[in-house]
Amino acid sequence: MHIRFAFAACLLFTFNVTVHADDFPEPVNTQAPGEHPPSPKEMLDLFELPDGFNVTLFAGEPDVQQPIAFDFDDRGRIWVAENYTYSAHGEIDPNLRDRIIILEDKDWDGRHDVRKVFWDKGSMLTGLTWGFGGLWILNDGTLSFIPDRDGDDVPDSEPVEMLNGWTKNAGHNFVNGLLWGPDGWLYGRHGITDTSYPGTPDTPKEERPPINCGIWRFHPTKHTFEVVCHGTTNPWGLDYNEYGDFFMSNNVIGHLWHVIPGAHYERMFGQDFNPHLYELMGMCADHYHWDESGGWQNSRDGKAEDLGGGHSHSGLMIYYGQNFPEEYRGKAFMCNTHGRCINVDRLERKGSSYVAKHEPNFLKVNTPWFRGVELKYGPAGCVYLSDWSDNGECHDHDGVHRKSGRIYRISFGTIDSPSGVDLTGRSPQFSTWRNRPYSTPCGVSRRQESRRCGKAIETIVNDRVFSHFSSIFDTAPADVHAAYSAYVAGEVNAELATEMLLSRKDYMRALAVRFVAESSELSDQVGRILVGVAKQERSPRTSCSAWRAVCRSLRLIHPMTLTQAGYRVAAK
């Protein structure tokens, strides 16, 4: 009764604050008549969670429908990309549009109180994130920016194209997902079924790098585009750990992969863009969530339940929030499509990479209508989980149920209202409201620091970063956080890079190598020291990165080739 009342009250209130909705096309279900998911209230009773955990309905239809992506802003609100134009077959209905809504939970009870429509003119809208005074979106074959400088939740102008050239013919493998990295770059994903040639609007096609499966990134102020790595099948999840190492979730040929810049991974099909590579890298997990002998096609409808649920994965979250028990810290969480569950892997160092070990599934939802898409931890460390609420996706082509969608909040024990959530008007700081070691949700604090690179940043760098090398900090999150903050602020000079290269901690040396490799100026200034480190380095974490950086700075060989070979040597 309480849930029903709260949901109805939210619905009544949100209709009063919604804008742009009058002319929005009515979504049409192509599911057979009479086929529909359990109601939002009924769905809550179908969750199986570990002892001590609770689930609440943060939002459900009609307040949210087709939630293909979501993210938090600097005030702890959730921005949702509603994708009505999506079809697993790749057809785009020209009579439909996609839209972006904002959901806010003012009293932090796990249920939204306010709903606003921010923008409703989208097509193939597959990703969004807030930053630099506006919203970044993947829409209609572009990476675009919608400015809202005054923060009134009304676009200041039409979307501004930052990148174009993303294919529209990739079906359910198109470009997707946006994530601010700890280095200040904006990261995204791409699937295998068609090739894109992304670039800034003024970039000639012959200068555009191809990508059809892998990870890419874009610098928000330099407007530079790079392909980070190639391979896999359909990455639909991306996150990074306390050291700044990225991981992606994937489908069919393996579920979890360590993202190494310049790497080339095994593919589901097709030829890698570099035909001269002698061996493509595999996933970092030592297990599958389906029976290899039976084939991934037989891993649906619960047949692979004992192994984890099946071959299809969506979303990736490496948990560092303060709400869940300590045993979950640093673990990788992924939605398993056909298993109707959330898989968990434990990340362990191995050579220059990681190995992902299988852990018990975190939760299960006992209905085929549950389709988890994305999960992220937010204010107070609670986890938010989006549900496509449609059993017609991922090889189950029985129509699209466009009028359903939910977002749940999962928490442990009693929840206190978080403090210090609003970062919009604050001075540069190391915010910890999400307990991300060096970044609040999707780089909020990183954006604040890079946006205000004046005296305040210089003070932080001097007080926080250099003091690390006097052994004031002795934990990875603190010193890695500080070093990344200096890097994003443009304060990593030759002196700091040298001290990092000579640090007793291998992860700091590895981070210094990364900074030097991406700066021709630093390469020129500390090149000799870098060569010395590369010759003497014994840690697998640093050795491959060091040699790759040396080759890049000395312009000896193509860095991708060395990364490929070096990784194999160090991992053994």
CSV table of C-alpha atoms in Angstrom, one decimal, residues 45-382:
chain,number,residue,atom,x,y,z
A,45,ASP,CA,8.1,-8.9,-5.0
A,46,LEU,CA,10.0,-10.9,-7.6
A,47,PHE,CA,13.5,-9.7,-6.5
A,48,GLU,CA,15.8,-12.2,-4.7
A,49,LEU,CA,18.4,-10.3,-2.7
A,50,PRO,CA,21.0,-11.2,-0.1
A,51,ASP,CA,20.0,-10.7,3.5
A,52,GLY,CA,20.0,-7.1,4.7
A,53,PHE,CA,19.4,-5.6,1.2
A,54,ASN,CA,16.3,-3.7,0.2
A,55,VAL,CA,14.9,-2.6,-3.2
A,56,THR,CA,12.6,0.3,-3.9
A,57,LEU,CA,11.0,1.6,-7.1
A,58,PHE,CA,12.8,4.8,-7.9
A,59,ALA,CA,10.7,5.3,-11.0
A,60,GLY,CA,8.4,3.2,-13.2
A,61,GLU,CA,6.2,3.6,-16.3
A,62,PRO,CA,4.8,5.9,-17.3
A,63,ASP,CA,7.3,8.2,-15.6
A,64,VAL,CA,10.1,6.4,-17.3
A,65,GLN,CA,10.0,4.2,-20.4
A,66,GLN,CA,12.7,2.5,-22.5
A,67,PRO,CA,15.6,3.6,-20.2
A,68,ILE,CA,18.5,2.7,-22.4
A,69,ALA,CA,21.0,4.8,-20.4
A,70,PHE,CA,21.2,7.0,-17.3
A,71,ASP,CA,23.7,9.1,-15.3
A,72,PHE,CA,24.0,11.3,-12.3
A,73,ASP,CA,24.6,15.1,-12.5
A,74,ASP,CA,26.5,17.3,-10.1
A,75,ARG,CA,23.4,17.5,-7.8
A,76,GLY,CA,22.8,13.8,-7.5
A,77,ARG,CA,19.8,13.8,-9.9
A,78,ILE,CA,19.4,11.1,-12.5
A,79,TRP,CA,19.2,11.9,-16.2
A,80,VAL,CA,17.6,9.2,-18.3
A,81,ALA,CA,17.8,8.5,-22.1
A,82,GLU,CA,14.5,7.1,-23.2
A,83,ASN,CA,15.0,5.3,-26.5
A,84,TYR,CA,11.7,4.6,-28.3
A,85,THR,CA,13.3,4.4,-31.8
A,86,TYR,CA,15.4,1.3,-30.9
A,87,SER,CA,14.6,-2.0,-32.5
A,88,ALA,CA,16.7,-5.2,-32.2
A,89,HIS,CA,16.2,-5.6,-36.0
A,90,GLY,CA,17.8,-2.2,-36.7
A,91,GLU,CA,14.7,-0.4,-38.2
A,92,ILE,CA,14.1,3.1,-37.1
A,93,ASP,CA,10.5,4.3,-36.9
A,94,PRO,CA,10.5,7.8,-38.3
A,95,ASN,CA,7.2,8.5,-36.5
A,96,LEU,CA,8.8,8.1,-33.1
A,97,ARG,CA,11.3,10.2,-31.1
A,98,ASP,CA,13.6,9.7,-28.2
A,99,ARG,CA,13.8,12.0,-25.1
A,100,ILE,CA,15.8,12.9,-22.0
A,101,ILE,CA,14.1,13.2,-18.6
A,102,ILE,CA,15.5,14.3,-15.2
A,103,LEU,CA,14.4,12.4,-12.1
A,104,GLU,CA,15.1,13.8,-8.6
A,105,ASP,CA,14.7,12.3,-5.2
A,106,LYS,CA,14.5,15.2,-2.8
A,107,ASP,CA,14.1,13.4,0.5
A,108,TRP,CA,16.4,10.4,-0.5
A,109,ASP,CA,13.8,7.8,0.3
A,110,GLY,CA,14.6,5.8,-2.9
A,111,ARG,CA,11.6,7.2,-4.9
A,112,HIS,CA,11.7,10.1,-7.3
A,113,ASP,CA,9.7,13.2,-6.3
A,114,VAL,CA,10.3,15.4,-9.4
A,115,ARG,CA,10.3,14.5,-13.1
A,116,LYS,CA,11.2,16.9,-16.0
A,117,VAL,CA,11.6,16.5,-19.7
A,118,PHE,CA,14.8,18.2,-20.8
A,119,TRP,CA,14.8,17.4,-24.5
A,120,ASP,CA,12.6,15.3,-26.7
A,121,LYS,CA,13.9,15.4,-30.3
A,122,GLY,CA,16.2,12.4,-30.3
A,123,SER,CA,16.7,9.5,-32.6
A,124,MET,CA,18.9,6.4,-31.8
A,125,LEU,CA,19.7,8.1,-28.5
A,126,THR,CA,22.0,5.6,-26.7
A,127,GLY,CA,24.1,7.5,-24.1
A,128,LEU,CA,24.3,10.7,-22.0
A,129,THR,CA,26.4,12.3,-19.3
A,130,TRP,CA,26.5,15.8,-17.7
A,131,GLY,CA,29.6,18.0,-17.8
A,132,PHE,CA,31.0,21.4,-18.7
A,133,GLY,CA,27.7,23.2,-18.4
A,134,GLY,CA,25.6,20.9,-20.4
A,135,LEU,CA,24.6,17.4,-21.5
A,136,TRP,CA,26.7,15.2,-23.8
A,137,ILE,CA,24.6,12.7,-25.8
A,138,LEU,CA,25.0,10.0,-28.4
A,139,ASN,CA,22.2,10.7,-30.8
A,140,ASP,CA,21.4,10.2,-34.5
A,141,GLY,CA,24.9,9.1,-35.4
A,142,THR,CA,26.7,11.9,-33.5
A,143,LEU,CA,28.3,12.8,-30.2
A,144,SER,CA,26.6,16.1,-29.4
A,145,PHE,CA,26.5,18.7,-26.6
A,146,ILE,CA,23.4,20.4,-25.4
A,147,PRO,CA,24.4,23.5,-23.4
A,148,ASP,CA,22.5,24.5,-20.2
A,149,ARG,CA,24.9,27.1,-18.8
A,150,ASP,CA,22.4,28.6,-16.3
A,151,GLY,CA,21.3,25.1,-15.0
A,152,ASP,CA,17.6,25.8,-15.4
A,153,ASP,CA,17.0,22.4,-17.1
A,154,VAL,CA,16.1,24.1,-20.4
A,155,PRO,CA,18.5,23.7,-23.3
A,156,ASP,CA,20.2,26.9,-24.3
A,157,SER,CA,20.4,25.9,-27.9
A,158,GLU,CA,20.0,23.0,-30.3
A,159,PRO,CA,22.5,20.2,-29.9
A,160,VAL,CA,26.0,21.0,-31.1
A,161,GLU,CA,27.8,18.3,-33.0
A,162,MET,CA,31.2,17.3,-31.6
A,163,LEU,CA,31.7,14.1,-33.5
A,164,ASN,CA,29.8,12.6,-36.5
A,165,GLY,CA,30.2,9.6,-38.7
A,166,TRP,CA,28.8,7.0,-36.3
A,167,THR,CA,27.0,4.3,-38.4
A,168,LYS,CA,23.2,4.0,-38.2
A,169,ASN,CA,23.2,0.5,-39.7
A,170,ALA,CA,24.5,-1.5,-36.8
A,171,GLY,CA,21.2,-2.8,-35.3
A,172,HIS,CA,21.6,-3.3,-31.6
A,173,ASN,CA,25.5,-3.0,-31.9
A,174,PHE,CA,25.6,0.8,-32.5
A,175,VAL,CA,27.7,3.3,-30.6
A,176,ASN,CA,26.6,3.6,-27.0
A,177,GLY,CA,27.4,4.6,-23.4
A,178,LEU,CA,29.3,7.7,-22.1
A,179,LEU,CA,31.6,7.7,-19.1
A,180,TRP,CA,34.0,10.4,-17.8
A,181,GLY,CA,37.4,8.9,-17.2
A,182,PRO,CA,39.7,9.9,-14.4
A,183,ASP,CA,41.9,11.4,-17.0
A,184,GLY,CA,39.3,14.0,-18.1
A,185,TRP,CA,38.4,12.2,-21.4
A,186,LEU,CA,34.9,11.1,-22.4
A,187,TYR,CA,34.8,7.4,-23.1
A,188,GLY,CA,32.3,5.4,-25.2
A,189,ARG,CA,31.7,2.0,-26.7
A,190,HIS,CA,30.8,0.5,-30.1
A,191,GLY,CA,29.6,-2.9,-31.4
A,192,ILE,CA,30.7,-5.2,-34.3
A,193,THR,CA,28.0,-5.4,-36.9
A,194,ASP,CA,28.9,-2.2,-38.9
A,195,THR,CA,31.9,0.1,-39.1
A,196,SER,CA,31.9,3.8,-38.1
A,197,TYR,CA,34.3,6.5,-39.2
A,198,PRO,CA,33.9,9.1,-36.4
A,199,GLY,CA,35.6,12.5,-36.4
A,200,THR,CA,34.9,16.1,-35.8
A,201,PRO,CA,32.6,17.7,-38.4
A,202,ASP,CA,35.6,19.2,-40.2
A,203,THR,CA,37.6,16.0,-40.4
A,204,PRO,CA,38.0,14.5,-43.9
A,205,LYS,CA,37.0,10.9,-44.1
A,206,GLU,CA,40.5,9.7,-45.1
A,207,GLU,CA,41.7,11.0,-41.7
A,208,ARG,CA,39.0,9.3,-39.7
A,209,PRO,CA,40.0,6.1,-37.9
A,210,PRO,CA,37.6,3.1,-38.3
A,211,ILE,CA,36.0,1.4,-35.4
A,212,ASN,CA,33.4,-1.4,-35.3
A,213,CYS,CA,33.9,-3.0,-31.9
A,214,GLY,CA,35.9,-1.6,-29.0
A,215,ILE,CA,36.3,1.5,-26.9
A,216,TRP,CA,36.9,5.1,-27.9
A,217,ARG,CA,37.4,8.5,-26.2
A,218,PHE,CA,37.0,12.2,-26.9
A,219,HIS,CA,38.6,15.1,-25.2
A,220,PRO,CA,36.0,17.7,-24.3
A,221,THR,CA,38.2,20.8,-24.6
A,222,LYS,CA,40.8,19.8,-27.1
A,223,HIS,CA,38.2,18.1,-29.3
A,224,THR,CA,40.6,15.2,-30.0
A,225,PHE,CA,39.2,11.7,-30.9
A,226,GLU,CA,41.0,8.4,-30.3
A,227,VAL,CA,40.3,4.7,-30.6
A,228,VAL,CA,41.4,3.2,-27.3
A,229,CYS,CA,41.2,-0.5,-28.3
A,230,HIS,CA,39.7,-2.8,-30.9
A,231,GLY,CA,37.8,-6.1,-30.7
A,232,THR,CA,35.2,-8.2,-28.8
A,233,THR,CA,31.6,-8.2,-30.0
A,234,ASN,CA,29.2,-5.7,-28.5
A,235,PRO,CA,30.6,-3.9,-25.4
A,236,TRP,CA,27.7,-2.5,-23.4
A,237,GLY,CA,29.4,-1.7,-20.1
A,238,LEU,CA,32.4,0.3,-19.0
A,239,ASP,CA,34.0,1.3,-15.7
A,240,TYR,CA,37.4,1.6,-14.0
A,241,ASN,CA,38.9,0.6,-10.7
A,242,GLU,CA,40.8,2.5,-8.0
A,243,TYR,CA,44.0,2.5,-10.1
A,244,GLY,CA,42.3,4.0,-13.1
A,245,ASP,CA,42.4,0.7,-15.0
A,246,PHE,CA,39.3,0.3,-17.3
A,247,PHE,CA,37.2,-2.8,-17.9
A,248,MET,CA,34.3,-3.5,-20.3
A,249,SER,CA,31.5,-6.0,-20.3
A,250,ASN,CA,30.7,-7.8,-23.5
A,251,ASN,CA,28.4,-10.4,-25.1
A,252,VAL,CA,28.8,-13.9,-26.6
A,253,ILE,CA,32.6,-14.5,-26.7
A,254,GLY,CA,33.4,-13.5,-23.1
A,255,HIS,CA,31.8,-11.2,-20.5
A,256,LEU,CA,34.7,-9.1,-18.9
A,257,TRP,CA,37.8,-7.6,-20.6
A,258,HIS,CA,40.7,-5.5,-19.3
A,259,VAL,CA,40.8,-2.3,-21.4
A,260,ILE,CA,44.4,-1.8,-22.4
A,261,PRO,CA,45.1,1.3,-24.6
A,262,GLY,CA,46.2,0.2,-28.0
A,263,ALA,CA,45.2,-3.4,-27.5
A,264,HIS,CA,43.5,-5.6,-30.1
A,265,TYR,CA,41.1,-8.3,-28.8
A,266,GLU,CA,39.5,-11.4,-30.1
A,267,ARG,CA,36.5,-10.8,-32.3
A,268,MET,CA,33.2,-12.7,-32.7
A,269,PHE,CA,33.8,-12.5,-36.5
A,270,GLY,CA,35.6,-10.5,-39.1
A,271,GLN,CA,39.2,-9.4,-39.6
A,272,ASP,CA,41.0,-7.0,-37.3
A,273,PHE,CA,41.9,-3.7,-38.9
A,274,ASN,CA,45.6,-4.6,-38.5
A,275,PRO,CA,46.1,-7.8,-40.4
A,276,HIS,CA,49.7,-8.2,-39.2
A,277,LEU,CA,48.9,-8.9,-35.5
A,278,TYR,CA,50.1,-12.4,-34.7
A,279,GLU,CA,47.7,-13.0,-31.7
A,280,LEU,CA,44.6,-11.2,-30.5
A,281,MET,CA,44.0,-10.9,-26.7
A,282,GLY,CA,41.2,-12.7,-24.9
A,283,MET,CA,39.0,-11.7,-22.0
A,284,CYS,CA,40.5,-11.4,-18.5
A,285,ALA,CA,37.8,-13.6,-16.9
A,286,ASP,CA,38.8,-17.2,-16.3
A,287,HIS,CA,35.2,-18.5,-16.7
A,288,TYR,CA,32.0,-18.1,-18.8
A,289,HIS,CA,28.5,-17.7,-17.6
A,290,TRP,CA,27.3,-20.4,-20.0
A,291,ASP,CA,28.4,-24.0,-21.0
A,292,GLU,CA,31.1,-23.8,-23.7
A,293,SER,CA,30.4,-27.3,-24.8
A,294,GLY,CA,26.7,-26.5,-25.4
A,295,GLY,CA,27.3,-23.2,-27.2
A,296,TRP,CA,26.1,-19.8,-26.3
A,297,GLN,CA,22.9,-20.2,-28.3
A,298,ASN,CA,21.7,-22.8,-25.7
A,299,SER,CA,22.4,-20.5,-22.8
A,300,ARG,CA,19.0,-18.7,-22.6
A,301,ASP,CA,15.9,-19.1,-20.6
A,302,GLY,CA,17.7,-20.2,-17.4
A,303,LYS,CA,19.5,-23.2,-19.0
A,304,ALA,CA,22.9,-21.8,-17.8
A,305,GLU,CA,21.7,-20.7,-14.4
A,306,ASP,CA,24.2,-22.7,-12.5
A,307,LEU,CA,27.1,-21.0,-14.4
A,308,GLY,CA,25.8,-17.5,-14.1
A,309,GLY,CA,22.8,-17.1,-16.4
A,310,GLY,CA,23.9,-16.9,-20.0
A,311,HIS,CA,26.1,-15.2,-22.7
A,312,SER,CA,24.6,-11.7,-22.9
A,313,HIS,CA,25.7,-8.9,-20.5
A,314,SER,CA,24.8,-5.3,-20.2
A,315,GLY,CA,26.2,-2.6,-17.9
A,316,LEU,CA,29.3,-2.7,-15.7
A,317,MET,CA,29.8,-1.3,-12.2
A,318,ILE,CA,32.9,-1.6,-10.1
A,319,TYR,CA,31.6,-0.8,-6.6
A,320,TYR,CA,33.4,1.7,-4.3
A,321,GLY,CA,30.3,3.1,-2.5
A,322,GLN,CA,30.0,3.3,1.2
A,323,ASN,CA,26.6,1.6,1.6
A,324,PHE,CA,27.2,-2.1,0.6
A,325,PRO,CA,29.3,-4.3,3.0
A,326,GLU,CA,33.0,-4.3,2.6
A,327,GLU,CA,33.0,-7.7,0.8
A,328,TYR,CA,31.5,-6.0,-2.3
A,329,ARG,CA,34.1,-3.3,-2.6
A,330,GLY,CA,36.1,-3.3,-5.8
A,331,LYS,CA,33.9,-6.1,-7.3
A,332,ALA,CA,32.6,-6.0,-10.9
A,333,PHE,CA,28.8,-6.2,-11.2
A,334,MET,CA,27.1,-6.9,-14.6
A,335,CYS,CA,23.5,-7.4,-15.7
A,336,ASN,CA,22.9,-10.8,-17.3
A,337,THR,CA,20.2,-10.6,-19.9
A,338,HIS,CA,18.8,-14.1,-20.0
A,339,GLY,CA,19.8,-15.1,-16.5
A,340,ARG,CA,17.6,-12.2,-15.2
A,341,CYS,CA,20.3,-11.6,-12.6
A,342,ILE,CA,23.4,-9.6,-11.7
A,343,ASN,CA,26.7,-11.4,-12.1
A,344,VAL,CA,29.7,-10.5,-9.8
A,345,ASP,CA,33.4,-11.0,-10.6
A,346,ARG,CA,36.4,-10.5,-8.3
A,347,LEU,CA,39.3,-8.7,-10.0
A,348,GLU,CA,42.8,-10.0,-9.1
A,349,ARG,CA,46.1,-8.8,-10.4
A,350,LYS,CA,48.0,-11.1,-12.7
A,351,GLY,CA,51.2,-10.0,-14.4
A,352,SER,CA,50.5,-6.8,-16.3
A,353,SER,CA,46.8,-7.4,-16.4
A,354,TYR,CA,44.0,-8.9,-14.2
A,355,VAL,CA,42.1,-12.2,-13.9
A,356,ALA,CA,38.4,-12.0,-13.1
A,357,LYS,CA,37.1,-14.8,-10.8
A,358,HIS,CA,33.5,-15.9,-10.5
A,359,GLU,CA,31.6,-14.8,-7.4
A,360,PRO,CA,28.0,-15.8,-6.5
A,361,ASN,CA,25.3,-13.8,-8.3
A,362,PHE,CA,24.2,-10.7,-6.5
A,363,LEU,CA,20.4,-10.8,-7.2
A,364,LYS,CA,17.8,-12.4,-9.4
A,365,VAL,CA,14.4,-11.2,-10.7
A,366,ASN,CA,12.0,-14.1,-11.2
A,367,THR,CA,10.3,-13.0,-14.4
A,368,PRO,CA,11.4,-13.1,-18.1
A,369,TRP,CA,10.3,-9.5,-18.4
A,370,PHE,CA,13.3,-8.2,-16.4
A,371,ARG,CA,16.0,-6.9,-18.7
A,372,GLY,CA,18.7,-5.1,-16.7
A,373,VAL,CA,20.5,-2.6,-18.8
A,374,GLU,CA,22.7,-0.5,-16.6
A,375,LEU,CA,23.7,-0.2,-12.9
A,376,LYS,CA,25.6,2.6,-11.1
A,377,TYR,CA,26.1,3.6,-7.5
A,378,GLY,CA,25.0,7.1,-6.5
A,379,PRO,CA,24.3,9.2,-3.5
A,380,ALA,CA,24.9,7.4,-0.2
A,381,GLY,CA,26.4,4.5,-2.1
A,382,CYS,CA,23.1,3.0,-3.1
